[in-house]
Amino acid sequence: MLAMVLQLIEILAPVFICVGLGVGWVRMGESFDTLMVTKLVTYIGTPALVFYALATADLEYAVFAQMGLAAVLANGLFLLAGFILLPLFGLPRQAFLQTLTFPNIGNVGLPLCYLAFGEQGLALAIAFFVVYVAIQFTLGIAVVSGGFAPRRLLTMPVIPVTIIAMIFLLADIAIPQWLLNTTQMVGDLTIPLMLFTLGVSLASLKLGSLRVGFGLASLRLLLGFGAGWFLVRLLGLQNEAAAVVILQCSMPVAVYVYLFAQLYNQRPTEVAGVVIISTLMSTISLPLLLAYVL
């Protein structure tokens, strides 16, 4: 039992400390250019991390395809549940469907899978992440904005980078060491920046309706675990792949959800409440999830 507790602390402490540093930075009144850092992570850091992790991973194409299929099915399950449940609670789908559909598989999911399962866990989590993010930045934005724009994928460098990395991986092409060293160095910046920025974002959000926030946050975490558990059995996933799918599905609401609500004026204050409360609740749910999958 003591060994399990120590293992959980080793995995979770870096996540919570990095997020806490971001919160503390804002509370001290220091400036932080969230937009600049977000662009840095999105357009440079994450593609570098994705390339290095996939190009050096011991990951077969079938496993990558399985994780991608799990991401598609998870998104479909969350969308279906949201379409059915939100009207029952008297909440508009356009504003709140994304709170149930888009977990924080980047800022929290990637670091957690890496700390729990090393390079293999990170590669599996990235395979899930890439497919899910492609859906989030097309269909997800369409739900909030009321318009579908597949061309948004063209502005996401992580998509072509993933394809290039998979070509190197599947064709067993030797990657120049300078390219590996560069993408590793740049990619290593990404995870701590993601967590620090998450802390800054959380400290900057204002809490909305507690009733709506607590209800949807609870539903997000419960739906996430239920969907992950179901998909693991449906797809016959085992070991690290099963653990990563459950963890990624069970993440709290992504901060991007608030940004989309703010951008398209879809009840951003209440959406911010869901993001904050689900993240706070994850301080309890994440240790339980890790104890379950380890």
Short mmCIF file of N, CA and C in Angstrom, two decimals, residues 107-268:
data_model
loop_
_atom_site.label_atom_id
_atom_site.label_comp_id
_atom_site.label_asym_id
_atom_site.label_seq_id
_atom_site.Cartn_x
_atom_site.Cartn_y
_atom_site.Cartn_z
N ASN A 107 -2.82 19.37 -21.90
CA ASN A 107 -2.12 19.96 -20.75
C ASN A 107 -1.96 18.99 -19.59
N VAL A 108 -2.96 18.15 -19.36
CA VAL A 108 -2.91 17.21 -18.23
C VAL A 108 -2.66 15.79 -18.72
N GLY A 109 -3.37 15.37 -19.76
CA GLY A 109 -3.29 13.97 -20.21
C GLY A 109 -1.91 13.54 -20.65
N LEU A 110 -1.25 14.33 -21.50
CA LEU A 110 0.08 13.95 -21.99
C LEU A 110 1.11 13.85 -20.86
N PRO A 111 1.22 14.86 -19.98
CA PRO A 111 2.19 14.73 -18.88
C PRO A 111 1.90 13.53 -17.98
N LEU A 112 0.62 13.32 -17.70
CA LEU A 112 0.26 12.23 -16.78
C LEU A 112 0.62 10.88 -17.37
N CYS A 113 0.31 10.66 -18.65
CA CYS A 113 0.63 9.39 -19.29
C CYS A 113 2.14 9.19 -19.40
N TYR A 114 2.86 10.28 -19.62
CA TYR A 114 4.32 10.19 -19.69
C TYR A 114 4.92 9.83 -18.33
N LEU A 115 4.47 10.49 -17.29
CA LEU A 115 5.00 10.23 -15.95
C LEU A 115 4.62 8.84 -15.45
N ALA A 116 3.45 8.35 -15.87
CA ALA A 116 2.99 7.04 -15.40
C ALA A 116 3.62 5.89 -16.19
N PHE A 117 3.81 6.08 -17.50
CA PHE A 117 4.22 4.95 -18.35
C PHE A 117 5.40 5.25 -19.26
N GLY A 118 6.07 6.37 -19.05
CA GLY A 118 7.28 6.66 -19.79
C GLY A 118 7.05 6.97 -21.25
N GLU A 119 8.08 6.75 -22.07
CA GLU A 119 8.03 7.09 -23.50
C GLU A 119 6.92 6.34 -24.22
N GLN A 120 6.70 5.08 -23.86
CA GLN A 120 5.64 4.30 -24.50
C GLN A 120 4.27 4.89 -24.20
N GLY A 121 4.07 5.27 -22.95
CA GLY A 121 2.80 5.88 -22.57
C GLY A 121 2.58 7.20 -23.28
N LEU A 122 3.65 7.99 -23.42
CA LEU A 122 3.54 9.27 -24.11
C LEU A 122 3.18 9.07 -25.58
N ALA A 123 3.82 8.09 -26.24
CA ALA A 123 3.52 7.83 -27.65
C ALA A 123 2.06 7.41 -27.83
N LEU A 124 1.57 6.54 -26.96
CA LEU A 124 0.17 6.12 -27.02
C LEU A 124 -0.77 7.29 -26.78
N ALA A 125 -0.43 8.12 -25.80
CA ALA A 125 -1.26 9.28 -25.49
C ALA A 125 -1.27 10.27 -26.64
N ILE A 126 -0.15 10.43 -27.32
CA ILE A 126 -0.07 11.33 -28.46
C ILE A 126 -0.92 10.82 -29.61
N ALA A 127 -0.90 9.51 -29.85
CA ALA A 127 -1.74 8.94 -30.91
C ALA A 127 -3.21 9.27 -30.66
N PHE A 128 -3.65 9.15 -29.42
CA PHE A 128 -5.02 9.50 -29.04
C PHE A 128 -5.23 11.01 -29.19
N PHE A 129 -4.25 11.78 -28.73
CA PHE A 129 -4.32 13.23 -28.71
C PHE A 129 -4.47 13.82 -30.11
N VAL A 130 -3.66 13.34 -31.06
CA VAL A 130 -3.65 13.91 -32.40
C VAL A 130 -5.02 13.77 -33.07
N VAL A 131 -5.59 12.59 -32.99
CA VAL A 131 -6.90 12.35 -33.62
C VAL A 131 -7.97 13.17 -32.92
N TYR A 132 -7.93 13.20 -31.59
CA TYR A 132 -8.97 13.91 -30.84
C TYR A 132 -8.91 15.41 -31.09
N VAL A 133 -7.70 15.96 -31.15
CA VAL A 133 -7.54 17.39 -31.37
C VAL A 133 -8.05 17.77 -32.77
N ALA A 134 -7.81 16.90 -33.75
CA ALA A 134 -8.33 17.17 -35.10
C ALA A 134 -9.84 17.30 -35.08
N ILE A 135 -10.51 16.48 -34.28
CA ILE A 135 -11.96 16.56 -34.15
C ILE A 135 -12.35 17.83 -33.40
N GLN A 136 -11.61 18.12 -32.33
CA GLN A 136 -11.94 19.27 -31.48
C GLN A 136 -11.88 20.58 -32.25
N PHE A 137 -10.87 20.72 -33.12
CA PHE A 137 -10.69 21.99 -33.81
C PHE A 137 -11.47 22.07 -35.12
N THR A 138 -12.30 21.08 -35.39
CA THR A 138 -13.21 21.16 -36.53
C THR A 138 -14.64 21.03 -36.04
N LEU A 139 -15.03 19.82 -35.67
CA LEU A 139 -16.39 19.59 -35.21
C LEU A 139 -16.67 20.33 -33.92
N GLY A 140 -15.68 20.37 -33.02
CA GLY A 140 -15.88 21.03 -31.73
C GLY A 140 -16.16 22.51 -31.88
N ILE A 141 -15.37 23.18 -32.71
CA ILE A 141 -15.60 24.60 -32.95
C ILE A 141 -16.91 24.82 -33.69
N ALA A 142 -17.27 23.86 -34.56
CA ALA A 142 -18.53 23.98 -35.30
C ALA A 142 -19.72 24.01 -34.35
N VAL A 143 -19.67 23.20 -33.30
CA VAL A 143 -20.78 23.15 -32.34
C VAL A 143 -20.94 24.49 -31.65
N VAL A 144 -19.82 25.09 -31.22
CA VAL A 144 -19.88 26.35 -30.47
C VAL A 144 -20.19 27.54 -31.38
N SER A 145 -19.58 27.54 -32.56
CA SER A 145 -19.71 28.70 -33.45
C SER A 145 -20.92 28.62 -34.36
N GLY A 146 -21.42 27.40 -34.57
CA GLY A 146 -22.54 27.23 -35.49
C GLY A 146 -22.12 27.08 -36.93
N GLY A 147 -20.81 26.93 -37.19
CA GLY A 147 -20.32 26.76 -38.56
C GLY A 147 -19.18 25.78 -38.64
N PHE A 148 -19.17 24.94 -39.67
CA PHE A 148 -18.15 23.90 -39.82
C PHE A 148 -17.07 24.37 -40.78
N ALA A 149 -15.80 24.30 -40.35
CA ALA A 149 -14.69 24.79 -41.18
C ALA A 149 -13.53 23.79 -41.14
N PRO A 150 -13.56 22.76 -41.99
CA PRO A 150 -12.48 21.78 -42.00
C PRO A 150 -11.12 22.37 -42.35
N ARG A 151 -11.10 23.57 -42.98
CA ARG A 151 -9.81 24.19 -43.34
C ARG A 151 -8.99 24.55 -42.10
N ARG A 152 -9.63 24.54 -40.93
CA ARG A 152 -8.86 24.82 -39.70
C ARG A 152 -7.73 23.81 -39.53
N LEU A 153 -7.92 22.60 -40.06
CA LEU A 153 -6.88 21.58 -39.95
C LEU A 153 -5.58 22.03 -40.62
N LEU A 154 -5.70 22.87 -41.64
CA LEU A 154 -4.52 23.33 -42.36
C LEU A 154 -3.64 24.23 -41.49
N THR A 155 -4.22 24.80 -40.43
CA THR A 155 -3.45 25.67 -39.54
C THR A 155 -2.86 24.90 -38.36
N MET A 156 -3.02 23.59 -38.36
CA MET A 156 -2.55 22.77 -37.25
C MET A 156 -1.33 21.96 -37.69
N PRO A 157 -0.12 22.43 -37.43
CA PRO A 157 1.07 21.72 -37.89
C PRO A 157 1.23 20.33 -37.31
N VAL A 158 0.53 20.05 -36.20
CA VAL A 158 0.67 18.73 -35.58
C VAL A 158 0.16 17.62 -36.51
N ILE A 159 -0.76 17.93 -37.41
CA ILE A 159 -1.30 16.92 -38.32
C ILE A 159 -0.26 16.47 -39.34
N PRO A 160 0.33 17.36 -40.15
CA PRO A 160 1.37 16.89 -41.08
C PRO A 160 2.60 16.32 -40.38
N VAL A 161 2.94 16.88 -39.23
CA VAL A 161 4.09 16.35 -38.48
C VAL A 161 3.83 14.90 -38.06
N THR A 162 2.60 14.60 -37.65
CA THR A 162 2.25 13.23 -37.27
C THR A 162 2.40 12.29 -38.46
N ILE A 163 1.93 12.74 -39.62
CA ILE A 163 2.04 11.91 -40.83
C ILE A 163 3.50 11.64 -41.17
N ILE A 164 4.33 12.68 -41.11
CA ILE A 164 5.76 12.51 -41.41
C ILE A 164 6.42 11.55 -40.43
N ALA A 165 6.10 11.71 -39.13
CA ALA A 165 6.69 10.82 -38.12
C ALA A 165 6.27 9.38 -38.33
N MET A 166 5.01 9.17 -38.71
CA MET A 166 4.53 7.80 -38.95
C MET A 166 5.21 7.19 -40.17
N ILE A 167 5.50 8.01 -41.18
CA ILE A 167 6.22 7.50 -42.35
C ILE A 167 7.62 7.01 -41.94
N PHE A 168 8.33 7.83 -41.15
CA PHE A 168 9.64 7.41 -40.66
C PHE A 168 9.53 6.12 -39.85
N LEU A 169 8.49 6.05 -39.00
CA LEU A 169 8.34 4.91 -38.10
C LEU A 169 8.01 3.64 -38.87
N LEU A 170 7.03 3.70 -39.76
CA LEU A 170 6.55 2.50 -40.44
C LEU A 170 7.50 2.03 -41.54
N ALA A 171 8.17 3.00 -42.19
CA ALA A 171 9.11 2.64 -43.25
C ALA A 171 10.49 2.29 -42.70
N ASP A 172 10.64 2.43 -41.38
CA ASP A 172 11.92 2.13 -40.73
C ASP A 172 13.07 2.94 -41.35
N ILE A 173 12.80 4.23 -41.58
CA ILE A 173 13.80 5.13 -42.16
C ILE A 173 14.64 5.73 -41.03
N ALA A 174 15.95 5.72 -41.23
CA ALA A 174 16.84 6.29 -40.22
C ALA A 174 16.65 7.81 -40.17
N ILE A 175 16.45 8.32 -38.97
CA ILE A 175 16.23 9.75 -38.78
C ILE A 175 17.57 10.40 -38.43
N PRO A 176 17.93 11.49 -39.09
CA PRO A 176 19.20 12.17 -38.76
C PRO A 176 19.24 12.53 -37.27
N GLN A 177 20.39 12.31 -36.66
CA GLN A 177 20.51 12.56 -35.23
C GLN A 177 20.28 14.02 -34.88
N TRP A 178 20.69 14.93 -35.78
CA TRP A 178 20.48 16.36 -35.50
C TRP A 178 18.98 16.68 -35.40
N LEU A 179 18.16 15.98 -36.21
CA LEU A 179 16.72 16.22 -36.17
C LEU A 179 16.11 15.66 -34.89
N LEU A 180 16.58 14.49 -34.49
CA LEU A 180 16.11 13.91 -33.23
C LEU A 180 16.50 14.79 -32.04
N ASN A 181 17.75 15.25 -32.04
CA ASN A 181 18.21 16.08 -30.93
C ASN A 181 17.41 17.39 -30.85
N THR A 182 17.15 17.97 -32.02
CA THR A 182 16.42 19.24 -32.05
C THR A 182 14.99 19.07 -31.57
N THR A 183 14.28 18.09 -32.12
CA THR A 183 12.88 17.88 -31.73
C THR A 183 12.76 17.44 -30.27
N GLN A 184 13.75 16.69 -29.79
CA GLN A 184 13.73 16.31 -28.37
C GLN A 184 13.91 17.53 -27.49
N MET A 185 14.86 18.39 -27.83
CA MET A 185 15.14 19.57 -27.02
C MET A 185 13.93 20.51 -26.99
N VAL A 186 13.36 20.78 -28.16
CA VAL A 186 12.20 21.67 -28.24
C VAL A 186 10.98 21.01 -27.59
N GLY A 187 10.81 19.73 -27.85
CA GLY A 187 9.67 19.01 -27.29
C GLY A 187 9.70 18.94 -25.78
N ASP A 188 10.90 18.90 -25.20
CA ASP A 188 11.02 18.84 -23.74
C ASP A 188 10.48 20.10 -23.07
N LEU A 189 10.40 21.21 -23.81
CA LEU A 189 9.83 22.43 -23.25
C LEU A 189 8.31 22.34 -23.11
N THR A 190 7.70 21.48 -23.91
CA THR A 190 6.26 21.54 -24.11
C THR A 190 5.46 21.16 -22.88
N ILE A 191 5.79 20.03 -22.26
CA ILE A 191 4.97 19.55 -21.14
C ILE A 191 5.00 20.52 -19.96
N PRO A 192 6.17 20.98 -19.49
CA PRO A 192 6.14 21.96 -18.40
C PRO A 192 5.44 23.26 -18.78
N LEU A 193 5.60 23.71 -20.02
CA LEU A 193 4.90 24.92 -20.46
C LEU A 193 3.39 24.72 -20.47
N MET A 194 2.94 23.54 -20.91
CA MET A 194 1.51 23.23 -20.91
C MET A 194 0.94 23.33 -19.49
N LEU A 195 1.63 22.72 -18.54
CA LEU A 195 1.14 22.68 -17.16
C LEU A 195 1.19 24.07 -16.53
N PHE A 196 2.28 24.80 -16.77
CA PHE A 196 2.41 26.15 -16.21
C PHE A 196 1.31 27.06 -16.78
N THR A 197 1.08 26.96 -18.09
CA THR A 197 0.05 27.78 -18.73
C THR A 197 -1.34 27.40 -18.23
N LEU A 198 -1.56 26.11 -17.96
CA LEU A 198 -2.83 25.69 -17.38
C LEU A 198 -3.04 26.38 -16.05
N GLY A 199 -2.01 26.44 -15.21
CA GLY A 199 -2.12 27.11 -13.92
C GLY A 199 -2.42 28.59 -14.08
N VAL A 200 -1.74 29.25 -15.03
CA VAL A 200 -1.99 30.66 -15.30
C VAL A 200 -3.44 30.87 -15.75
N SER A 201 -3.91 29.99 -16.65
CA SER A 201 -5.27 30.12 -17.17
C SER A 201 -6.30 29.93 -16.07
N LEU A 202 -6.09 28.93 -15.21
CA LEU A 202 -7.05 28.66 -14.14
C LEU A 202 -7.11 29.84 -13.16
N ALA A 203 -5.94 30.42 -12.87
CA ALA A 203 -5.91 31.55 -11.94
C ALA A 203 -6.59 32.78 -12.52
N SER A 204 -6.69 32.84 -13.85
CA SER A 204 -7.27 34.01 -14.51
C SER A 204 -8.77 33.87 -14.74
N LEU A 205 -9.30 32.63 -14.63
CA LEU A 205 -10.73 32.42 -14.89
C LEU A 205 -11.55 32.86 -13.69
N LYS A 206 -12.79 33.24 -13.95
CA LYS A 206 -13.71 33.62 -12.89
C LYS A 206 -14.77 32.55 -12.75
N LEU A 207 -15.05 32.16 -11.50
CA LEU A 207 -15.99 31.07 -11.24
C LEU A 207 -17.41 31.51 -11.57
N GLY A 208 -18.13 30.66 -12.33
CA GLY A 208 -19.52 30.94 -12.67
C GLY A 208 -20.47 30.27 -11.71
N SER A 209 -21.63 29.85 -12.23
CA SER A 209 -22.64 29.20 -11.41
C SER A 209 -22.10 27.91 -10.81
N LEU A 210 -22.14 27.81 -9.48
CA LEU A 210 -21.63 26.61 -8.81
C LEU A 210 -22.47 25.39 -9.13
N ARG A 211 -23.79 25.58 -9.21
CA ARG A 211 -24.68 24.44 -9.46
C ARG A 211 -24.41 23.83 -10.84
N VAL A 212 -24.37 24.68 -11.85
CA VAL A 212 -24.09 24.20 -13.21
C VAL A 212 -22.67 23.64 -13.29
N GLY A 213 -21.72 24.36 -12.69
CA GLY A 213 -20.33 23.94 -12.75
C GLY A 213 -20.10 22.59 -12.10
N PHE A 214 -20.64 22.41 -10.91
CA PHE A 214 -20.44 21.15 -10.19
C PHE A 214 -21.14 20.00 -10.91
N GLY A 215 -22.35 20.26 -11.40
CA GLY A 215 -23.12 19.20 -12.07
C GLY A 215 -22.43 18.73 -13.34
N LEU A 216 -22.02 19.65 -14.20
CA LEU A 216 -21.39 19.27 -15.45
C LEU A 216 -19.98 18.72 -15.24
N ALA A 217 -19.26 19.26 -14.26
CA ALA A 217 -17.92 18.74 -13.96
C ALA A 217 -18.01 17.29 -13.50
N SER A 218 -18.97 17.00 -12.63
CA SER A 218 -19.16 15.62 -12.15
C SER A 218 -19.53 14.71 -13.32
N LEU A 219 -20.43 15.20 -14.18
CA LEU A 219 -20.86 14.40 -15.33
C LEU A 219 -19.71 14.14 -16.28
N ARG A 220 -18.85 15.16 -16.52
CA ARG A 220 -17.69 14.99 -17.40
C ARG A 220 -16.76 13.88 -16.91
N LEU A 221 -16.46 13.89 -15.62
CA LEU A 221 -15.53 12.90 -15.08
C LEU A 221 -16.14 11.50 -15.06
N LEU A 222 -17.42 11.41 -14.73
CA LEU A 222 -18.09 10.10 -14.71
C LEU A 222 -18.25 9.54 -16.12
N LEU A 223 -18.68 10.39 -17.06
CA LEU A 223 -18.81 9.95 -18.45
C LEU A 223 -17.46 9.52 -19.01
N GLY A 224 -16.42 10.28 -18.65
CA GLY A 224 -15.09 9.97 -19.15
C GLY A 224 -14.63 8.59 -18.72
N PHE A 225 -14.75 8.31 -17.45
CA PHE A 225 -14.32 6.98 -16.96
C PHE A 225 -15.19 5.88 -17.57
N GLY A 226 -16.50 6.12 -17.62
CA GLY A 226 -17.39 5.10 -18.18
C GLY A 226 -17.08 4.81 -19.64
N ALA A 227 -16.84 5.86 -20.42
CA ALA A 227 -16.52 5.67 -21.84
C ALA A 227 -15.18 4.96 -22.00
N GLY A 228 -14.18 5.38 -21.21
CA GLY A 228 -12.87 4.74 -21.29
C GLY A 228 -12.94 3.27 -20.94
N TRP A 229 -13.65 2.94 -19.86
CA TRP A 229 -13.81 1.55 -19.43
C TRP A 229 -14.49 0.73 -20.51
N PHE A 230 -15.53 1.29 -21.12
CA PHE A 230 -16.28 0.59 -22.17
C PHE A 230 -15.41 0.36 -23.41
N LEU A 231 -14.65 1.38 -23.83
CA LEU A 231 -13.85 1.27 -25.05
C LEU A 231 -12.71 0.28 -24.88
N VAL A 232 -12.13 0.22 -23.71
CA VAL A 232 -11.05 -0.74 -23.45
C VAL A 232 -11.55 -2.17 -23.68
N ARG A 233 -12.75 -2.44 -23.24
CA ARG A 233 -13.31 -3.78 -23.41
C ARG A 233 -13.81 -4.00 -24.83
N LEU A 234 -14.37 -2.98 -25.43
CA LEU A 234 -14.86 -3.11 -26.80
C LEU A 234 -13.73 -3.38 -27.78
N LEU A 235 -12.61 -2.68 -27.61
CA LEU A 235 -11.48 -2.80 -28.54
C LEU A 235 -10.45 -3.84 -28.09
N GLY A 236 -10.65 -4.42 -26.93
CA GLY A 236 -9.71 -5.43 -26.44
C GLY A 236 -8.35 -4.87 -26.10
N LEU A 237 -8.29 -3.65 -25.60
CA LEU A 237 -7.01 -3.01 -25.26
C LEU A 237 -6.45 -3.59 -23.96
N GLN A 238 -5.14 -3.62 -23.88
CA GLN A 238 -4.48 -4.18 -22.68
C GLN A 238 -3.31 -3.29 -22.27
N ASN A 239 -2.86 -3.52 -21.04
CA ASN A 239 -1.66 -2.90 -20.49
C ASN A 239 -1.67 -1.37 -20.67
N GLU A 240 -0.56 -0.80 -21.19
CA GLU A 240 -0.45 0.65 -21.28
C GLU A 240 -1.52 1.27 -22.17
N ALA A 241 -1.88 0.59 -23.26
CA ALA A 241 -2.90 1.13 -24.17
C ALA A 241 -4.24 1.28 -23.45
N ALA A 242 -4.61 0.29 -22.67
CA ALA A 242 -5.87 0.36 -21.92
C ALA A 242 -5.82 1.48 -20.89
N ALA A 243 -4.71 1.59 -20.18
CA ALA A 243 -4.57 2.62 -19.16
C ALA A 243 -4.63 4.02 -19.76
N VAL A 244 -3.96 4.22 -20.89
CA VAL A 244 -3.92 5.53 -21.53
C VAL A 244 -5.31 5.95 -22.00
N VAL A 245 -6.07 5.04 -22.58
CA VAL A 245 -7.42 5.38 -23.05
C VAL A 245 -8.30 5.78 -21.87
N ILE A 246 -8.24 5.04 -20.78
CA ILE A 246 -9.05 5.38 -19.60
C ILE A 246 -8.63 6.73 -19.04
N LEU A 247 -7.33 6.97 -18.94
CA LEU A 247 -6.85 8.24 -18.40
C LEU A 247 -7.24 9.41 -19.30
N GLN A 248 -7.00 9.28 -20.59
CA GLN A 248 -7.30 10.38 -21.50
C GLN A 248 -8.80 10.70 -21.54
N CYS A 249 -9.63 9.68 -21.51
CA CYS A 249 -11.08 9.90 -21.52
C CYS A 249 -11.55 10.58 -20.23
N SER A 250 -10.83 10.35 -19.14
CA SER A 250 -11.29 10.79 -17.82
C SER A 250 -10.72 12.11 -17.36
N MET A 251 -10.06 12.84 -18.26
CA MET A 251 -9.47 14.12 -17.89
C MET A 251 -10.56 15.17 -17.61
N PRO A 252 -10.23 16.21 -16.83
CA PRO A 252 -11.18 17.31 -16.61
C PRO A 252 -11.40 18.09 -17.90
N VAL A 253 -12.28 19.07 -17.85
CA VAL A 253 -12.62 19.87 -19.04
C VAL A 253 -11.41 20.68 -19.50
N ALA A 254 -11.18 20.70 -20.81
CA ALA A 254 -10.04 21.43 -21.37
C ALA A 254 -10.24 22.94 -21.25
N VAL A 255 -9.15 23.68 -21.03
CA VAL A 255 -9.21 25.14 -20.94
C VAL A 255 -9.66 25.74 -22.27
N TYR A 256 -9.34 25.07 -23.38
CA TYR A 256 -9.78 25.56 -24.69
C TYR A 256 -11.29 25.73 -24.76
N VAL A 257 -12.01 24.91 -23.99
CA VAL A 257 -13.46 25.00 -23.98
C VAL A 257 -13.91 26.39 -23.54
N TYR A 258 -13.25 26.93 -22.52
CA TYR A 258 -13.57 28.29 -22.07
C TYR A 258 -13.21 29.32 -23.14
N LEU A 259 -12.06 29.13 -23.78
CA LEU A 259 -11.64 30.07 -24.81
C LEU A 259 -12.64 30.12 -25.96
N PHE A 260 -13.15 28.95 -26.36
CA PHE A 260 -14.16 28.90 -27.42
C PHE A 260 -15.45 29.59 -26.97
N ALA A 261 -15.85 29.34 -25.72
CA ALA A 261 -17.07 29.97 -25.19
C ALA A 261 -16.93 31.47 -25.16
N GLN A 262 -15.75 31.96 -24.78
CA GLN A 262 -15.49 33.39 -24.75
C GLN A 262 -15.50 33.98 -26.15
N LEU A 263 -14.87 33.27 -27.08
CA LEU A 263 -14.75 33.76 -28.46
C LEU A 263 -16.12 33.90 -29.13
N TYR A 264 -17.00 32.92 -28.88
CA TYR A 264 -18.31 32.91 -29.55
C TYR A 264 -19.45 33.31 -28.61
N ASN A 265 -19.10 33.89 -27.46
CA ASN A 265 -20.08 34.42 -26.50
C ASN A 265 -21.15 33.38 -26.13
N GLN A 266 -20.69 32.21 -25.73
CA GLN A 266 -21.58 31.13 -25.33
C GLN A 266 -21.47 30.88 -23.82
N ARG A 267 -22.05 31.80 -23.03
CA ARG A 267 -22.10 31.71 -21.58
C ARG A 267 -20.71 31.39 -20.97
N PRO A 268 -19.71 32.22 -21.28
CA PRO A 268 -18.33 31.93 -20.87
C PRO A 268 -18.12 31.86 -19.36
#
